[in-house]
Coordinates of C-alpha atoms in Angstrom, one line a residue:
Chain A
X1 CA -90.5 24.0 -39.5
X2 CA -92.1 22.6 -36.4
X3 CA -88.7 22.2 -35.0
X4 CA -87.8 25.7 -34.2
X5 CA -91.0 28.1 -33.7
X6 CA -89.0 31.1 -32.2
X7 CA -85.4 30.8 -33.3
X8 CA -84.9 34.5 -32.5
X9 CA -86.1 34.0 -28.9
X10 CA -83.8 31.0 -28.6
X11 CA -80.9 32.9 -29.5
X12 CA -81.8 35.9 -27.2
X13 CA -82.2 33.6 -24.2
X14 CA -79.1 31.9 -25.1
X15 CA -77.1 34.9 -25.4
X16 CA -78.3 36.2 -21.8
X17 CA -77.5 32.8 -20.4
X18 CA -74.1 32.7 -21.8
X19 CA -73.5 36.3 -20.8
X20 CA -74.8 35.5 -17.1
X21 CA -72.4 32.5 -16.9
X22 CA -69.3 34.1 -18.2
X23 CA -69.8 37.1 -16.3
X24 CA -70.2 34.9 -13.2
X25 CA -66.9 33.3 -14.0
X26 CA -65.2 36.5 -14.3
X27 CA -66.4 38.0 -11.3
X28 CA -65.6 34.9 -9.1
X29 CA -62.1 34.9 -10.7
X30 CA -61.7 38.5 -9.7
X31 CA -62.6 37.7 -6.2
X32 CA -59.9 35.1 -6.1
X33 CA -57.3 37.1 -7.9
X34 CA -58.1 40.3 -5.6
X35 CA -57.9 38.4 -2.5
X36 CA -54.3 37.3 -3.3
X37 CA -52.8 39.7 -5.8
X38 CA -54.5 43.0 -5.5
X39 CA -54.3 45.4 -2.8
X40 CA -58.1 45.9 -2.5
X41 CA -60.9 43.3 -2.5
X42 CA -64.2 44.2 -3.9
X43 CA -67.0 43.4 -1.6
X44 CA -69.7 43.5 -4.4
X45 CA -68.3 40.4 -6.1
X46 CA -70.4 37.6 -4.4
X47 CA -73.6 39.6 -4.8
X48 CA -73.0 40.0 -8.7
X49 CA -71.9 36.4 -9.0
X50 CA -75.3 35.5 -7.2
X51 CA -77.3 37.9 -9.5
X52 CA -75.8 36.2 -12.5
X53 CA -76.5 32.8 -11.3
X54 CA -80.2 33.5 -10.5
X55 CA -80.5 35.0 -14.1
X56 CA -79.0 32.2 -15.6
X57 CA -81.1 29.6 -14.0
X58 CA -84.3 31.5 -14.7
X59 CA -83.8 31.8 -18.4
X60 CA -81.9 28.4 -18.5
X61 CA -84.8 26.7 -16.9
X62 CA -86.8 27.9 -20.2
X63 CA -84.5 26.4 -22.9
X64 CA -84.3 23.1 -20.7
X65 CA -87.9 22.6 -21.5
X66 CA -87.2 22.4 -24.9
X67 CA -84.3 19.9 -24.5
X68 CA -86.4 17.7 -22.0
X69 CA -83.7 18.4 -19.5
X70 CA -86.0 17.8 -16.5
X71 CA -85.5 14.4 -14.9
X72 CA -88.7 12.2 -14.9
X73 CA -89.8 8.7 -14.3
X74 CA -91.0 7.1 -17.5
X75 CA -91.6 3.6 -16.6
X76 CA -95.1 4.0 -16.4
X77 CA -95.7 6.3 -19.6
X78 CA -93.5 3.9 -21.8
X79 CA -96.2 1.0 -21.1
X80 CA -99.1 3.0 -22.4
X81 CA -100.4 3.0 -25.9
X82 CA -99.0 5.8 -27.9
X83 CA -102.2 7.7 -28.2
X84 CA -102.7 7.6 -24.3
X85 CA -99.2 8.5 -23.7
X86 CA -99.5 11.5 -25.6
X87 CA -102.8 12.6 -23.9
X88 CA -100.9 11.9 -20.3
X89 CA -98.0 14.0 -21.8
X90 CA -100.4 16.9 -22.8
X91 CA -102.1 17.0 -19.2
X92 CA -98.4 17.1 -17.7
X93 CA -97.6 20.1 -19.8
X94 CA -101.0 21.9 -19.2
X95 CA -100.5 21.6 -15.4
X96 CA -96.7 22.6 -15.7
X97 CA -98.0 25.8 -17.6
X98 CA -100.6 26.5 -15.0
X99 CA -98.0 26.1 -12.2
X100 CA -95.4 28.4 -13.8
X101 CA -98.1 31.1 -14.9
X102 CA -99.0 31.1 -11.3
X103 CA -95.6 31.8 -10.3
X104 CA -95.3 34.4 -13.0
X105 CA -98.4 36.3 -11.8
X106 CA -97.6 36.0 -8.2
X107 CA -94.3 37.1 -8.7
X108 CA -95.5 40.6 -9.6
X109 CA -96.8 41.6 -6.1
X110 CA -93.6 40.0 -4.6
X111 CA -91.5 42.2 -6.8
X112 CA -93.5 45.1 -5.7
X113 CA -93.0 44.3 -1.9
X114 CA -89.1 43.7 -2.2
X115 CA -88.8 46.9 -4.1
X116 CA -88.6 48.8 -0.8
X117 CA -85.4 46.7 -0.2
X118 CA -81.9 47.5 -1.4
X119 CA -79.1 44.9 -1.7
X120 CA -76.4 45.5 0.7
X121 CA -73.2 45.9 -1.7
X122 CA -74.2 46.6 -5.0
X123 CA -77.2 49.0 -3.8
X124 CA -79.4 47.4 -6.5
X125 CA -83.1 47.3 -5.9
X126 CA -84.0 43.8 -4.8
X127 CA -87.2 43.7 -7.1
X128 CA -84.4 43.3 -10.1
X129 CA -83.2 40.0 -8.2
X130 CA -86.8 38.8 -7.6
X131 CA -88.1 39.6 -11.1
X132 CA -85.9 36.6 -12.5
X133 CA -88.9 34.6 -10.8
X134 CA -91.2 36.3 -13.0
X135 CA -89.1 35.6 -16.1
X136 CA -88.7 32.1 -15.3
X137 CA -92.6 31.6 -14.7
X138 CA -93.3 33.4 -18.0
X139 CA -90.7 31.6 -20.2
X140 CA -90.8 28.1 -18.9
X141 CA -94.8 28.5 -19.7
X142 CA -94.1 29.9 -23.0
X143 CA -91.9 27.1 -24.1
X144 CA -93.9 24.4 -22.5
X145 CA -96.9 26.1 -24.5
X146 CA -94.7 25.4 -27.5
X147 CA -94.3 21.7 -26.6
X148 CA -97.9 21.5 -25.8
X149 CA -98.7 22.9 -29.3
X150 CA -96.5 20.5 -31.0
X151 CA -98.0 17.3 -29.2
X152 CA -101.4 18.5 -29.9
X153 CA -100.8 18.8 -33.6
X154 CA -99.3 15.3 -33.7
X155 CA -102.3 13.9 -31.9
Chain B
X1 CA -103.7 18.0 4.6
X2 CA -100.0 16.6 4.7
X3 CA -101.7 13.3 3.2
X4 CA -102.8 15.3 0.5
X5 CA -99.4 16.8 -0.4
X6 CA -97.5 13.4 -0.6
X7 CA -100.5 11.6 -2.5
X8 CA -100.4 14.0 -5.2
X9 CA -96.7 14.2 -5.3
X10 CA -96.5 10.4 -5.6
X11 CA -99.3 10.1 -8.1
X12 CA -97.6 13.0 -10.4
X13 CA -94.2 11.1 -10.1
X14 CA -95.7 7.7 -11.1
X15 CA -97.6 8.9 -14.1
X16 CA -94.5 10.8 -15.4
X17 CA -94.1 14.3 -14.3
X18 CA -90.8 15.5 -14.2
X19 CA -89.7 15.5 -10.4
X20 CA -89.2 19.2 -10.1
X21 CA -92.7 20.1 -11.3
X22 CA -94.3 17.2 -9.3
X23 CA -92.9 18.9 -6.4
X24 CA -94.1 22.3 -7.5
X25 CA -97.6 21.0 -8.4
X26 CA -98.4 18.9 -5.3
X27 CA -97.2 22.1 -3.4
X28 CA -99.7 24.1 -5.2
X29 CA -102.3 21.9 -4.8
X30 CA -101.8 22.0 -1.1
X31 CA -101.5 25.8 -1.1
X32 CA -104.8 26.1 -2.9
X33 CA -106.5 24.2 0.0
X34 CA -104.9 26.3 2.5
X35 CA -105.0 30.1 3.3
X36 CA -101.3 30.5 2.6
X37 CA -100.7 33.3 -0.2
X38 CA -99.6 31.8 -3.5
X39 CA -96.9 34.4 -3.5
X40 CA -94.8 32.0 -1.5
X41 CA -94.3 30.1 -4.7
X42 CA -91.9 32.5 -6.3
X43 CA -90.7 33.5 -2.8
X44 CA -89.5 29.8 -1.9
X45 CA -88.3 29.2 -5.6
X46 CA -86.0 32.3 -5.0
X47 CA -85.0 31.5 -1.3
X48 CA -84.1 28.1 -2.5
X49 CA -81.6 29.0 -5.1
X50 CA -80.2 32.3 -3.8
X51 CA -77.4 30.3 -1.9
X52 CA -73.8 31.2 -2.5
X53 CA -72.6 27.3 -2.2
X54 CA -74.9 26.6 -5.2
X55 CA -73.0 28.6 -7.4
X56 CA -70.5 26.0 -7.2
X57 CA -72.6 23.7 -9.2
X58 CA -72.5 25.1 -12.7
X59 CA -69.0 25.6 -12.2
X60 CA -68.3 21.9 -11.6
X61 CA -70.6 20.8 -14.4
X62 CA -69.1 23.2 -17.0
X63 CA -65.6 21.9 -15.9
X64 CA -66.6 18.2 -16.5
X65 CA -68.3 18.8 -19.9
X66 CA -65.2 21.0 -20.9
X67 CA -62.8 18.2 -19.8
X68 CA -64.8 15.8 -21.7
X69 CA -64.9 17.7 -24.8
X70 CA -61.1 18.0 -24.4
X71 CA -61.0 14.1 -24.8
X72 CA -60.0 13.5 -21.1
X73 CA -62.3 10.2 -21.0
X74 CA -60.1 8.3 -23.6
X75 CA -56.9 9.6 -22.0
X76 CA -58.2 8.4 -18.5
X77 CA -59.3 5.0 -19.9
X78 CA -55.8 4.5 -21.6
X79 CA -54.0 4.9 -18.5
X80 CA -56.2 2.6 -16.6
X81 CA -55.9 -0.1 -19.2
X82 CA -52.1 0.3 -19.4
X83 CA -52.1 0.0 -15.4
X84 CA -54.6 -2.7 -15.0
X85 CA -55.1 -4.3 -18.5
X86 CA -52.7 -7.4 -17.7
X87 CA -54.5 -8.5 -15.0
X88 CA -57.3 -11.1 -15.7
X89 CA -60.4 -9.1 -16.3
X90 CA -58.2 -6.1 -17.1
X91 CA -60.8 -4.2 -19.1
X92 CA -63.1 -4.6 -16.4
X93 CA -60.9 -3.3 -13.7
X94 CA -59.8 -0.6 -16.0
X95 CA -63.5 0.5 -16.1
X96 CA -63.8 0.7 -12.3
X97 CA -60.6 2.5 -12.1
X98 CA -61.6 4.9 -14.9
X99 CA -64.8 5.6 -12.9
X100 CA -62.9 6.5 -9.8
X101 CA -60.7 9.0 -11.7
X102 CA -63.7 10.5 -13.8
X103 CA -65.5 10.9 -10.5
X104 CA -63.0 13.5 -9.6
X105 CA -64.2 15.4 -12.4
X106 CA -67.7 15.2 -13.0
X107 CA -69.4 14.9 -9.8
X108 CA -72.7 13.1 -11.2
X109 CA -73.0 9.2 -11.9
X110 CA -75.0 9.6 -15.0
X111 CA -72.3 11.5 -17.1
X112 CA -69.8 8.9 -16.0
X113 CA -71.9 6.0 -17.0
X114 CA -72.6 7.7 -20.4
X115 CA -69.0 8.8 -21.0
X116 CA -67.2 5.9 -19.9
X117 CA -69.7 3.4 -21.0
X118 CA -69.8 4.4 -24.5
X119 CA -66.0 3.6 -24.9
X120 CA -65.7 0.6 -22.5
X121 CA -68.9 -1.5 -23.2
X122 CA -68.2 -1.9 -27.1
X123 CA -64.6 -2.5 -26.0
X124 CA -65.5 -5.1 -23.4
X125 CA -68.0 -6.7 -25.8
X126 CA -65.4 -7.1 -28.5
X127 CA -62.7 -8.7 -26.2
X128 CA -65.5 -11.4 -25.2
X129 CA -66.9 -10.1 -22.1
X130 CA -70.5 -10.8 -21.5
X131 CA -72.7 -7.8 -22.3
X132 CA -74.6 -7.8 -19.3
X133 CA -71.7 -8.1 -17.2
X134 CA -70.0 -5.1 -19.2
X135 CA -73.1 -2.8 -18.5
X136 CA -73.2 -3.9 -14.9
X137 CA -69.5 -3.0 -14.3
X138 CA -70.1 0.4 -15.9
X139 CA -73.4 1.4 -14.1
X140 CA -72.4 0.2 -10.8
X141 CA -68.8 1.7 -10.8
X142 CA -70.1 5.1 -11.8
X143 CA -71.9 5.6 -8.4
X144 CA -68.2 6.0 -7.2
X145 CA -68.5 9.3 -8.9
X146 CA -71.0 11.2 -6.6
X147 CA -69.1 9.9 -3.4
X148 CA -65.6 11.0 -4.5
X149 CA -65.3 14.7 -4.5
X150 CA -66.4 17.0 -6.3
X151 CA -69.9 15.6 -5.7
X152 CA -73.2 17.6 -6.6
X153 CA -75.4 15.5 -3.9
X154 CA -72.6 16.7 -1.2
X155 CA -72.8 20.3 -2.3
X156 CA -76.4 20.0 -1.9
X157 CA -76.3 18.3 1.5
X158 CA -74.0 21.2 2.6
X159 CA -76.4 23.8 1.5
X160 CA -79.3 22.2 3.2
X161 CA -77.7 22.3 6.5
X162 CA -74.9 24.6 6.5
X163 CA -72.1 21.8 6.7
X164 CA -68.9 22.6 5.3
X165 CA -68.5 21.3 1.7
X166 CA -64.9 20.9 2.3
X167 CA -65.6 18.4 5.1
X168 CA -68.1 16.6 3.0
X169 CA -65.8 16.1 0.2
X170 CA -62.8 15.1 2.2
X171 CA -65.3 12.4 4.2
X172 CA -66.2 10.9 0.8
X173 CA -62.9 9.9 -0.1
X174 CA -62.2 6.8 1.7
X175 CA -65.8 5.3 1.2
X176 CA -65.4 6.1 -2.5
X177 CA -62.1 4.3 -2.7
X178 CA -63.3 1.2 -0.7
X179 CA -66.2 1.1 -2.9
X180 CA -63.7 1.2 -6.0
X181 CA -61.4 -1.7 -4.4
X182 CA -64.7 -3.6 -3.6
X183 CA -65.8 -3.5 -7.1
X184 CA -62.2 -4.4 -8.5
X185 CA -62.0 -7.5 -6.3
X186 CA -65.6 -8.5 -7.4
X187 CA -64.5 -7.9 -11.2
X188 CA -61.4 -9.9 -10.5
X189 CA -63.2 -12.9 -9.0
X190 CA -65.7 -13.1 -11.5
X191 CA -63.3 -12.8 -14.4
X192 CA -61.1 -15.7 -13.1
X193 CA -64.3 -17.9 -12.9
X194 CA -65.4 -17.0 -16.3
X195 CA -61.9 -16.7 -17.8
X196 CA -62.3 -13.4 -19.1
X197 CA -59.3 -12.3 -21.1
X198 CA -56.1 -10.0 -20.0
X199 CA -54.0 -8.2 -22.3
X200 CA -50.4 -8.0 -22.7
X201 CA -48.6 -6.3 -19.9
X202 CA -47.7 -2.9 -21.1
X203 CA -44.0 -1.8 -20.8
X204 CA -43.6 0.5 -17.8
X205 CA -42.5 3.2 -20.2
X206 CA -45.9 3.2 -21.6
X207 CA -47.5 3.1 -18.5
X208 CA -45.6 6.3 -17.3
X209 CA -46.6 8.0 -20.8
X210 CA -50.3 7.2 -20.4
X211 CA -49.9 8.7 -17.1
X212 CA -48.5 11.9 -18.3
X213 CA -51.7 12.1 -20.5
X214 CA -54.2 11.4 -17.8
X215 CA -52.1 13.5 -15.3
X216 CA -53.8 16.7 -15.9
X217 CA -57.3 15.3 -15.2
X218 CA -56.1 14.0 -11.8
X219 CA -54.4 17.1 -11.0
X220 CA -57.7 19.0 -11.5
X221 CA -59.3 16.8 -8.6
X222 CA -56.3 17.4 -6.4
X223 CA -56.3 21.2 -7.2
X224 CA -59.9 21.5 -6.2
X225 CA -59.5 19.3 -3.1
X226 CA -56.5 20.9 -1.6
X227 CA -57.6 24.4 -2.4
X228 CA -60.7 23.8 -0.6
X229 CA -59.1 21.9 2.3
X230 CA -56.2 24.4 2.5
X231 CA -58.8 27.3 2.6
X232 CA -57.2 28.8 -0.4
X233 CA -60.6 29.1 -2.0
X234 CA -64.3 28.6 -1.2
X235 CA -66.0 25.9 -3.0
X236 CA -67.5 28.2 -5.5
X237 CA -64.1 29.6 -6.1
X238 CA -62.8 26.3 -6.5
X239 CA -65.4 25.3 -9.3
X240 CA -64.4 28.5 -11.3
X241 CA -60.7 27.6 -10.8
X242 CA -61.5 24.2 -12.4
X243 CA -63.2 25.8 -15.3
X244 CA -60.5 27.9 -16.2
X245 CA -58.1 25.0 -15.5
X246 CA -60.2 22.8 -17.9
X247 CA -60.3 25.6 -20.6
X248 CA -56.4 26.1 -20.3
X249 CA -55.8 22.2 -20.6
X250 CA -58.4 21.6 -23.4
X251 CA -57.0 24.4 -25.5
X252 CA -53.2 24.3 -24.9
X253 CA -52.3 20.8 -23.4
X254 CA -54.7 18.3 -25.2
X255 CA -55.5 20.7 -27.8
X256 CA -58.9 19.0 -28.7
X257 CA -61.0 21.7 -27.3
X258 CA -61.8 24.4 -29.8
X259 CA -62.7 28.2 -28.7
X260 CA -65.7 28.0 -31.0
X261 CA -67.1 24.9 -28.9
X262 CA -67.0 26.8 -25.6
X263 CA -70.4 28.7 -26.1
X264 CA -72.4 25.5 -26.9
X265 CA -70.7 23.7 -24.0
X266 CA -71.6 26.6 -21.6
X267 CA -75.0 26.9 -22.7
X268 CA -75.5 23.2 -22.3
X269 CA -74.2 23.4 -18.9
X270 CA -76.3 26.3 -17.8
X271 CA -79.3 24.2 -19.0
X272 CA -78.4 21.2 -16.8
X273 CA -77.8 23.4 -13.8
X274 CA -81.2 25.4 -14.4
X275 CA -83.0 22.2 -14.6
X276 CA -81.3 21.1 -11.4
X277 CA -82.2 24.4 -9.6
X278 CA -85.9 24.4 -10.6
X279 CA -85.9 21.1 -8.8
X280 CA -84.1 22.4 -5.7
X281 CA -86.4 25.6 -5.7
X282 CA -89.6 23.5 -5.9
X283 CA -88.1 21.1 -3.2
X284 CA -87.7 24.2 -0.9
X285 CA -91.1 25.2 -1.3
X286 CA -92.2 21.4 -0.5
X287 CA -90.1 21.3 2.2
X288 CA -91.3 24.5 3.8
X289 CA -94.9 23.4 3.5
X290 CA -93.5 20.1 5.4
X291 CA -92.1 22.5 8.1
X292 CA -95.3 24.4 8.4
X293 CA -97.1 21.0 9.1
X294 CA -94.4 20.3 11.6
X295 CA -93.7 17.1 9.8
X296 CA -90.0 16.6 10.4
X297 CA -90.8 16.7 14.2
X298 CA -93.5 14.2 13.8
X299 CA -91.3 11.8 11.7
X300 CA -88.5 12.4 14.2
X301 CA -90.6 11.8 17.2
X302 CA -92.2 8.6 15.8
X303 CA -88.9 7.2 14.8
X304 CA -87.4 8.0 18.2
X305 CA -90.4 6.5 20.1
X306 CA -90.0 3.4 18.3
X307 CA -86.5 3.0 19.3
X308 CA -83.6 5.0 20.6
X309 CA -81.1 2.3 19.9
X310 CA -78.6 3.8 17.4
X311 CA -78.0 0.5 15.8
X312 CA -81.4 -0.2 14.9
X313 CA -82.4 3.2 14.0
X314 CA -79.5 3.6 11.6
X315 CA -80.6 0.2 10.2
X316 CA -84.3 1.6 9.8
X317 CA -83.1 4.7 8.2
X318 CA -80.9 2.6 5.8
X319 CA -83.7 0.5 4.6
X320 CA -86.0 3.6 4.2
X321 CA -83.3 5.3 2.1
X322 CA -82.5 2.4 -0.3
X323 CA -86.1 2.1 -0.6
X324 CA -86.6 5.9 -1.5
X325 CA -83.4 5.9 -3.7
X326 CA -84.8 2.8 -5.7
X327 CA -87.8 5.2 -6.7
X328 CA -86.4 8.7 -6.5
X329 CA -83.7 10.6 -8.2
X330 CA -80.6 11.3 -5.6
X331 CA -80.9 15.1 -5.3
X332 CA -84.8 15.2 -5.0
X333 CA -84.7 12.6 -2.4
X334 CA -81.8 14.5 -0.5
X335 CA -83.6 17.8 -0.4
X336 CA -86.8 16.3 1.1
X337 CA -85.4 14.0 3.4
X338 CA -81.9 15.1 4.4
X339 CA -83.0 18.0 7.0
X340 CA -85.8 15.6 8.3
X341 CA -83.4 12.6 9.1
X342 CA -80.5 14.6 10.0
X343 CA -82.3 15.8 13.0
X344 CA -83.0 12.3 14.1
X345 CA -79.5 10.9 13.3
X346 CA -78.1 13.8 15.4
X347 CA -80.3 13.1 18.6
X348 CA -78.8 9.4 18.7
X349 CA -75.4 11.0 18.6
X350 CA -74.5 10.3 14.9
X351 CA -72.0 12.9 13.3
X352 CA -73.9 15.1 10.7
X353 CA -70.8 14.9 8.4
X354 CA -71.0 10.9 8.6
X355 CA -74.8 11.1 8.2
X356 CA -74.4 13.0 5.1
X357 CA -72.0 10.3 3.7
X358 CA -74.6 7.6 4.9
X359 CA -77.5 9.3 3.1
X360 CA -75.9 10.0 -0.3
X361 CA -74.3 6.3 -0.4
X362 CA -77.9 4.9 0.2
X363 CA -79.4 7.1 -2.5
X364 CA -76.7 6.5 -5.3
X365 CA -77.0 2.6 -4.6
X366 CA -80.6 3.2 -6.1
X367 CA -79.3 4.5 -9.3
X368 CA -78.4 1.0 -10.4
X369 CA -81.4 -0.9 -9.2
X370 CA -84.7 -1.1 -10.9
X371 CA -87.2 0.3 -11.2
X372 CA -85.7 3.9 -11.4
X373 CA -82.2 3.4 -11.7
X374 CA -80.8 6.0 -14.2
X375 CA -77.3 4.3 -14.6
X376 CA -79.2 1.3 -15.8
X377 CA -81.1 3.0 -18.4
X378 CA -78.0 4.7 -19.9
X379 CA -76.1 1.5 -19.7
X380 CA -79.0 -0.6 -21.3
X381 CA -79.1 1.9 -24.2
X382 CA -75.5 1.7 -24.7
X383 CA -75.3 -2.0 -24.6
X384 CA -78.6 -2.6 -26.4
X385 CA -79.8 -5.0 -23.6
X386 CA -82.6 -5.3 -21.3
X387 CA -82.6 -3.5 -17.8
X388 CA -83.3 -6.9 -16.0
X389 CA -80.3 -8.7 -17.7
X390 CA -78.0 -5.9 -16.1
X391 CA -79.7 -5.6 -12.9
X392 CA -79.1 -9.3 -12.5
X393 CA -75.5 -9.2 -13.7
X394 CA -75.1 -6.2 -11.2
X395 CA -76.2 -8.1 -8.2
X396 CA -72.7 -9.1 -7.0
X397 CA -71.9 -5.3 -7.1
X398 CA -75.0 -4.4 -5.3
X399 CA -73.8 -6.8 -2.5
X400 CA -70.6 -4.9 -2.5
X401 CA -72.2 -1.5 -2.2
X402 CA -74.3 -2.6 0.8
X403 CA -71.2 -4.0 2.5
X404 CA -69.4 -0.7 2.2
X405 CA -72.6 0.9 3.2
X406 CA -72.6 -1.1 6.4
X407 CA -69.0 -0.2 7.1
X408 CA -69.9 3.5 6.6
X409 CA -72.9 3.4 8.7
X410 CA -71.5 1.6 11.7
X411 CA -67.8 2.6 11.7
X412 CA -67.7 6.4 11.9
X413 CA -63.8 6.4 11.2
X414 CA -64.6 5.3 7.5
X415 CA -65.9 8.8 6.7
X416 CA -64.6 10.8 9.7
X417 CA -61.0 9.9 10.1
X418 CA -59.8 11.7 7.0
X419 CA -61.6 15.0 7.6
X420 CA -60.5 15.0 11.2
X421 CA -57.1 14.8 10.0
X422 CA -57.3 17.7 7.8
X423 CA -59.5 19.9 9.8
X424 CA -59.3 19.6 13.4

């Protein structure tokens, strides 16, 4: 059961990611169709598409940790003995968690500041957009912590 | 302080940090030693990815993955084989041809190496080609992908500088085709020398049949291109059109795509995009710190102090980029260096569009050279031979790439003639 600690969280995130992506596709399609075939063109499509994109990226970033989706250069790592290699990987994860937790924590005051702004066409509170950065920080840290736990356990 | 930023970054990169986080953490360390509030981390991340043109990236990635799941790769390869197989070294030529067509769908070189390599490398091996040669052809020819539109690096270059994505796409067409032809000539010459096999000539009827099978893939590239050039839709809209087109072709024409496969493909594409965007976001933070330190100006003025001769300056920039490209991933290098070097190039009278092509061209060459050539890694894992052997076998192809690079660098018309035709 080491493989999947939080299958439900995976599924919830995957649902929101797919939902954002599909909504983005739908909204941009509407934008094209509206321009050529409909008498009116909604002015909010671009903003909603960007909104979907940012949430898709923020949540997708977390699941990408699980898949080792981030490009790295392993020439040096592969030359180490397995034991030292694992230690280096642990240090890498710890620093990633530190960075992403910082991003999470400092997105809170940022969200407060931008809550005074309203998005131009949807009239949404901009803090909703910026909150995605908090989600990204939190969930990337969370999934990195799971990786860290696995690495530590196998040490 | 700036030195700290770079030393930490390079150190993290070398010991194996993912590039995105190496950029983030080195910026973080810098911020800790400065009096800039840490709030800029989420702020610059947000600003880096909240750009409408970037929305075209998930679309193109998804469209490529959907086409792949629809069995497009084997159809493209079959068509290229039918067309080129009867010439000596036919499979090698078909490999290059398939990369050129596939480049019009995927936009990244790694996807190209993986999908074409997994079919072509075993096939070439079976027909008696040397394995290192087969791997080298696959890896080298896949660098055509990011030069022929649609191309993710070109989209990123456009995002960074406000250049038109359409113009960059069109500007890549001729250099991409030249590169493909150059590789084909090289394959042919080597094949003649080593007496590689050729297959039976395929009847014209069969060629047409395989063409109609691959036709829909080629159409996708054309729809994207002419849609953007003609102003029918924006690059972002074009990417979504490509997605819908790919779903339609996969479900109803090729009938290999199943509806229940689509959610998994969407999720996979979203994760690929997300990892890339984290890189874009942290690179934006890193680049912002460089601007705070006035680094772009310092680099620009020291380069210009050294020489204002356009030919020498471009040569220096090319050498620098080839070096960087050998160590760093294309998009990361582009994010950090393109805005800086573009300023220099423009000052000596290089067209920004041409310079974008020069830059992308330089960086993709690094995909097939040691120490960090991702296409080499993929090819070596498919062919089950060492990187060194592939790199050695790929040397003639490297020379061809450099030759075309010189053409692109010193003859503006190679990249600018076609966009001029369409846009001016």
